[in-house]
Amino acid sequence: KREKWIAPKPVPGINSDVEEATCTFNQDGSEVYFSRARIAKRKQMGCEIYMAKKEGDRYGNPILIPIAADSVVVTHPSLSADGRTLYFASNLSGGIGGLDIWKVTRDSDKGEWGKPQNLGAEINTIGNEAFPYIHPDGTLYFASNGRPGMGGYDIFLSKQKGNGYVVENMGYPINSSSDDFGITFLPGKETGYFTSRRPGGKGEDD
């Protein structure tokens, strides 16, 4: 039996007159981290990541996570299960390609975030790596158009091995000859959702 979904509704408290995008929640849903477009002189200048705390049935007073300077893209946040590591995609200087996967860490789930760390050449390529998702079991999923794949962006999974990573293309039928990205899983289940531009959808990205 297929699940039925109600019509989408805007999340109260965090949406504004600029673009808000990819979001990630802490374990109890009391905090949300999300991307927001940076606007300067009426032009979009990169993206930033904000955090907002839940207040009743809404999230209020988004707070900027200070990761990079103006005009840098900092987007697609994914928070680890313990709340101490925030993964994101960015074109920060010192990277390997266009967008790379980076992370910031903190000593507790309420502490200050440290300096950005690039995940290195085992994850990142001269192309773009984006849409990281850190699974509670520690597996990192991300999309890349800089690795051999089926077409455009493919979804990859990576697991830590010693001080490095082992990266694997998820293959068909997850990946297609079109762009596939933005995978996420339901808590406690080997069931998830992802975005694809493959034929047969309602529009471009479905």
mmCIF file of C-alpha atoms in Angstrom:
data_model
loop_
_atom_site.group_PDB
_atom_site.id
_atom_site.type_symbol
_atom_site.label_atom_id
_atom_site.label_comp_id
_atom_site.label_asym_id
_atom_site.label_seq_id
_atom_site.Cartn_x
_atom_site.Cartn_y
_atom_site.Cartn_z
ATOM 1 C CA LYS A 1 0.000 0.000 0.000
ATOM 2 C CA ARG A 2 1.428 3.326 -1.067
ATOM 3 C CA GLU A 3 1.661 6.152 1.432
ATOM 4 C CA LYS A 4 -0.503 9.198 0.818
ATOM 5 C CA TRP A 5 0.973 12.617 1.399
ATOM 6 C CA ILE A 6 -0.902 15.771 2.343
ATOM 7 C CA ALA A 7 -0.251 18.959 0.392
ATOM 8 C CA PRO A 8 3.022 20.697 1.358
ATOM 9 C CA LYS A 9 2.857 23.703 3.688
ATOM 10 C CA PRO A 10 5.560 26.319 4.361
ATOM 11 C CA VAL A 11 7.484 25.738 7.608
ATOM 12 C CA PRO A 12 6.435 28.568 9.954
ATOM 13 C CA GLY A 13 9.171 30.917 11.123
ATOM 14 C CA ILE A 14 12.076 30.288 8.738
ATOM 15 C CA ASN A 15 10.836 31.242 5.279
ATOM 16 C CA SER A 16 11.539 34.732 3.964
ATOM 17 C CA ASP A 17 11.430 36.688 0.708
ATOM 18 C CA VAL A 18 14.679 35.037 -0.463
ATOM 19 C CA GLU A 19 15.356 31.379 -1.258
ATOM 20 C CA GLU A 20 15.482 28.825 1.550
ATOM 21 C CA ALA A 21 16.556 25.311 0.638
ATOM 22 C CA THR A 22 17.981 22.049 1.976
ATOM 23 C CA CYS A 23 17.303 21.550 5.687
ATOM 24 C CA THR A 24 18.436 19.119 8.373
ATOM 25 C CA PHE A 25 17.130 18.559 11.898
ATOM 26 C CA ASN A 26 18.724 17.482 15.160
ATOM 27 C CA GLN A 27 17.557 14.211 16.717
ATOM 28 C CA ASP A 28 14.543 15.566 18.633
ATOM 29 C CA GLY A 29 13.519 18.105 15.995
ATOM 30 C CA SER A 30 14.118 21.058 18.308
ATOM 31 C CA GLU A 31 16.615 22.646 15.885
ATOM 32 C CA VAL A 32 16.642 23.022 12.116
ATOM 33 C CA TYR A 33 19.628 23.987 9.967
ATOM 34 C CA PHE A 34 18.891 25.271 6.463
ATOM 35 C CA SER A 35 20.360 27.093 3.468
ATOM 36 C CA ARG A 36 19.371 30.660 2.696
ATOM 37 C CA ALA A 37 20.384 32.791 -0.283
ATOM 38 C CA ARG A 38 22.533 35.813 0.526
ATOM 39 C CA ILE A 39 21.284 39.012 -1.124
ATOM 40 C CA ALA A 40 23.492 42.075 -1.615
ATOM 41 C CA LYS A 41 22.475 45.097 -3.680
ATOM 42 C CA ARG A 42 19.453 43.139 -4.924
ATOM 43 C CA LYS A 43 21.649 40.357 -6.305
ATOM 44 C CA GLN A 44 22.033 36.815 -5.009
ATOM 45 C CA MET A 45 25.548 36.411 -3.599
ATOM 46 C CA GLY A 46 26.088 32.801 -2.645
ATOM 47 C CA CYS A 47 24.330 30.973 0.199
ATOM 48 C CA GLU A 48 24.624 30.717 3.968
ATOM 49 C CA ILE A 49 23.498 28.214 6.603
ATOM 50 C CA TYR A 50 21.181 29.264 9.411
ATOM 51 C CA MET A 51 19.886 27.526 12.534
ATOM 52 C CA ALA A 52 16.501 28.059 14.167
ATOM 53 C CA LYS A 53 15.061 26.624 17.374
ATOM 54 C CA LYS A 54 11.543 25.280 17.685
ATOM 55 C CA GLU A 55 9.138 27.510 19.599
ATOM 56 C CA GLY A 56 5.766 25.803 19.956
ATOM 57 C CA ASP A 57 4.554 24.893 16.468
ATOM 58 C CA ARG A 58 7.056 27.089 14.626
ATOM 59 C CA TYR A 59 10.779 27.758 14.309
ATOM 60 C CA GLY A 60 11.866 31.267 15.218
ATOM 61 C CA ASN A 61 14.701 33.791 14.972
ATOM 62 C CA PRO A 62 17.111 32.081 12.531
ATOM 63 C CA ILE A 63 20.757 32.525 13.521
ATOM 64 C CA LEU A 64 23.579 32.590 10.960
ATOM 65 C CA ILE A 65 26.217 29.851 11.320
ATOM 66 C CA PRO A 66 29.426 31.834 10.615
ATOM 67 C CA ILE A 67 31.330 29.528 8.264
ATOM 68 C CA ALA A 68 32.625 31.685 5.397
ATOM 69 C CA ALA A 69 32.927 35.225 4.110
ATOM 70 C CA ASP A 70 30.453 36.991 1.839
ATOM 71 C CA SER A 71 29.934 35.693 -1.728
ATOM 72 C CA VAL A 72 31.042 32.143 -0.820
ATOM 73 C CA VAL A 73 28.509 29.343 -1.342
ATOM 74 C CA VAL A 74 27.801 27.439 1.898
ATOM 75 C CA THR A 75 24.812 25.170 1.380
ATOM 76 C CA HIS A 76 23.199 21.709 1.719
ATOM 77 C CA PRO A 77 23.674 21.187 5.482
ATOM 78 C CA SER A 78 23.468 17.715 7.060
ATOM 79 C CA LEU A 79 23.807 17.294 10.826
ATOM 80 C CA SER A 80 25.252 14.140 12.399
ATOM 81 C CA ALA A 81 23.122 12.142 14.844
ATOM 82 C CA ASP A 82 25.107 13.384 17.856
ATOM 83 C CA GLY A 83 24.744 17.006 16.726
ATOM 84 C CA ARG A 84 28.506 17.568 16.731
ATOM 85 C CA THR A 85 29.369 17.507 13.021
ATOM 86 C CA LEU A 86 27.750 19.606 10.306
ATOM 87 C CA TYR A 87 28.494 18.571 6.718
ATOM 88 C CA PHE A 88 27.885 20.972 3.852
ATOM 89 C CA ALA A 89 28.815 21.815 0.254
ATOM 90 C CA SER A 90 30.921 24.887 -0.456
ATOM 91 C CA ASN A 91 33.291 26.582 -2.886
ATOM 92 C CA LEU A 92 35.499 27.767 -0.019
ATOM 93 C CA SER A 93 39.079 28.555 -1.006
ATOM 94 C CA GLY A 94 41.445 25.645 -0.484
ATOM 95 C CA GLY A 95 39.052 23.155 -2.020
ATOM 96 C CA ILE A 96 39.696 20.671 -4.812
ATOM 97 C CA GLY A 97 36.974 21.425 -7.365
ATOM 98 C CA GLY A 98 33.937 23.638 -7.757
ATOM 99 C CA LEU A 99 31.725 22.620 -4.853
ATOM 100 C CA ASP A 100 33.365 20.297 -2.317
ATOM 101 C CA ILE A 101 32.043 18.505 0.744
ATOM 102 C CA TRP A 102 33.278 20.156 3.951
ATOM 103 C CA LYS A 103 32.489 19.802 7.637
ATOM 104 C CA VAL A 104 32.645 21.775 10.865
ATOM 105 C CA THR A 105 32.712 20.126 14.285
ATOM 106 C CA ARG A 106 32.098 21.108 17.911
ATOM 107 C CA ASP A 107 32.833 19.576 21.300
ATOM 108 C CA SER A 108 29.175 19.292 22.360
ATOM 109 C CA ASP A 109 25.777 19.567 20.724
ATOM 110 C CA LYS A 110 25.500 23.152 22.053
ATOM 111 C CA GLY A 111 29.123 24.275 21.566
ATOM 112 C CA GLU A 112 30.734 26.643 19.075
ATOM 113 C CA TRP A 113 31.537 25.377 15.589
ATOM 114 C CA GLY A 114 35.210 25.052 14.649
ATOM 115 C CA LYS A 115 36.983 25.878 11.394
ATOM 116 C CA PRO A 116 35.801 24.273 8.121
ATOM 117 C CA GLN A 117 37.598 21.058 7.138
ATOM 118 C CA ASN A 118 37.655 19.785 3.565
ATOM 119 C CA LEU A 119 36.954 16.037 3.345
ATOM 120 C CA GLY A 120 39.838 15.629 0.932
ATOM 121 C CA ALA A 121 40.532 14.017 -2.431
ATOM 122 C CA GLU A 122 39.026 10.656 -1.490
ATOM 123 C CA ILE A 123 35.611 12.381 -1.477
ATOM 124 C CA ASN A 124 36.080 15.532 -3.573
ATOM 125 C CA THR A 125 37.070 15.857 -7.242
ATOM 126 C CA ILE A 126 37.758 18.666 -9.715
ATOM 127 C CA GLY A 127 34.013 18.545 -10.460
ATOM 128 C CA ASN A 128 31.213 19.301 -8.009
ATOM 129 C CA GLU A 129 30.314 17.327 -4.891
ATOM 130 C CA ALA A 130 27.102 18.425 -3.203
ATOM 131 C CA PHE A 131 24.019 17.369 -1.204
ATOM 132 C CA PRO A 132 25.796 15.492 1.603
ATOM 133 C CA TYR A 133 23.640 13.345 3.899
ATOM 134 C CA ILE A 134 25.189 11.768 6.973
ATOM 135 C CA HIS A 135 23.313 8.611 7.966
ATOM 136 C CA PRO A 136 23.016 7.806 11.706
ATOM 137 C CA ASP A 137 25.226 4.743 11.074
ATOM 138 C CA GLY A 138 28.040 7.037 9.891
ATOM 139 C CA THR A 139 27.694 6.428 6.148
ATOM 140 C CA LEU A 140 28.070 9.630 4.157
ATOM 141 C CA TYR A 141 25.982 9.946 1.000
ATOM 142 C CA PHE A 142 26.614 12.708 -1.539
ATOM 143 C CA ALA A 143 26.117 13.621 -5.186
ATOM 144 C CA SER A 144 28.978 14.129 -7.630
ATOM 145 C CA ASN A 145 29.386 15.020 -11.282
ATOM 146 C CA GLY A 146 33.166 14.648 -11.129
ATOM 147 C CA ARG A 147 33.366 10.844 -10.872
ATOM 148 C CA PRO A 148 32.697 8.120 -13.435
ATOM 149 C CA GLY A 149 28.984 7.427 -13.307
ATOM 150 C CA MET A 150 25.779 6.958 -15.228
ATOM 151 C CA GLY A 151 25.224 10.608 -16.136
ATOM 152 C CA GLY A 152 25.204 14.108 -14.673
ATOM 153 C CA TYR A 153 25.089 13.938 -10.886
ATOM 154 C CA ASP A 154 25.171 10.421 -9.424
ATOM 155 C CA ILE A 155 24.638 9.485 -5.776
ATOM 156 C CA PHE A 156 27.596 7.912 -3.984
ATOM 157 C CA LEU A 157 28.036 6.436 -0.533
ATOM 158 C CA SER A 158 31.225 6.536 1.474
ATOM 159 C CA LYS A 159 32.354 4.777 4.629
ATOM 160 C CA GLN A 160 35.344 5.596 6.752
ATOM 161 C CA LYS A 161 38.228 3.125 6.623
ATOM 162 C CA GLY A 162 41.054 4.015 8.971
ATOM 163 C CA ASN A 163 41.837 7.674 8.346
ATOM 164 C CA GLY A 164 40.288 7.626 4.869
ATOM 165 C CA TYR A 165 37.101 6.843 2.970
ATOM 166 C CA VAL A 166 35.916 4.081 0.642
ATOM 167 C CA VAL A 167 33.543 5.525 -1.975
ATOM 168 C CA GLU A 168 30.965 3.534 -3.956
ATOM 169 C CA ASN A 169 28.561 4.536 -6.713
ATOM 170 C CA MET A 170 25.040 3.447 -5.702
ATOM 171 C CA GLY A 171 24.382 2.289 -9.270
ATOM 172 C CA TYR A 172 21.112 1.501 -11.027
ATOM 173 C CA PRO A 173 18.216 1.907 -10.224
ATOM 174 C CA ILE A 174 19.129 4.735 -7.824
ATOM 175 C CA ASN A 175 21.273 6.456 -10.460
ATOM 176 C CA SER A 176 20.227 7.126 -14.032
ATOM 177 C CA SER A 177 21.504 8.896 -17.149
ATOM 178 C CA SER A 178 20.046 12.113 -15.682
ATOM 179 C CA ASP A 179 20.916 14.032 -12.501
ATOM 180 C CA ASP A 180 20.266 12.114 -9.253
ATOM 181 C CA PHE A 181 20.976 13.746 -5.895
ATOM 182 C CA GLY A 182 19.690 14.710 -2.454
ATOM 183 C CA ILE A 183 19.153 11.270 -0.910
ATOM 184 C CA THR A 184 17.762 10.966 2.626
ATOM 185 C CA PHE A 185 16.553 8.035 4.733
ATOM 186 C CA LEU A 186 13.713 7.473 7.167
ATOM 187 C CA PRO A 187 14.829 6.971 10.788
ATOM 188 C CA GLY A 188 15.576 3.344 11.588
ATOM 189 C CA LYS A 189 14.659 2.076 8.113
ATOM 190 C CA GLU A 190 16.466 1.150 4.916
ATOM 191 C CA THR A 191 13.932 3.303 3.080
ATOM 192 C CA GLY A 192 14.514 6.747 1.687
ATOM 193 C CA TYR A 193 13.873 9.423 -0.887
ATOM 194 C CA PHE A 194 15.991 11.204 -3.467
ATOM 195 C CA THR A 195 15.657 13.772 -6.231
ATOM 196 C CA SER A 196 16.019 12.943 -9.912
ATOM 197 C CA ARG A 197 15.700 14.668 -13.263
ATOM 198 C CA ARG A 198 15.035 11.366 -15.081
ATOM 199 C CA PRO A 199 12.178 11.117 -17.602
ATOM 200 C CA GLY A 200 8.738 10.186 -16.312
ATOM 201 C CA GLY A 201 8.413 12.820 -13.579
ATOM 202 C CA LYS A 202 6.138 15.818 -13.220
ATOM 203 C CA GLY A 203 8.732 18.449 -14.116
ATOM 204 C CA GLU A 204 12.497 18.928 -14.133
ATOM 205 C CA ASP A 205 13.743 17.842 -10.684
ATOM 206 C CA ASP A 206 11.275 15.482 -8.968
#
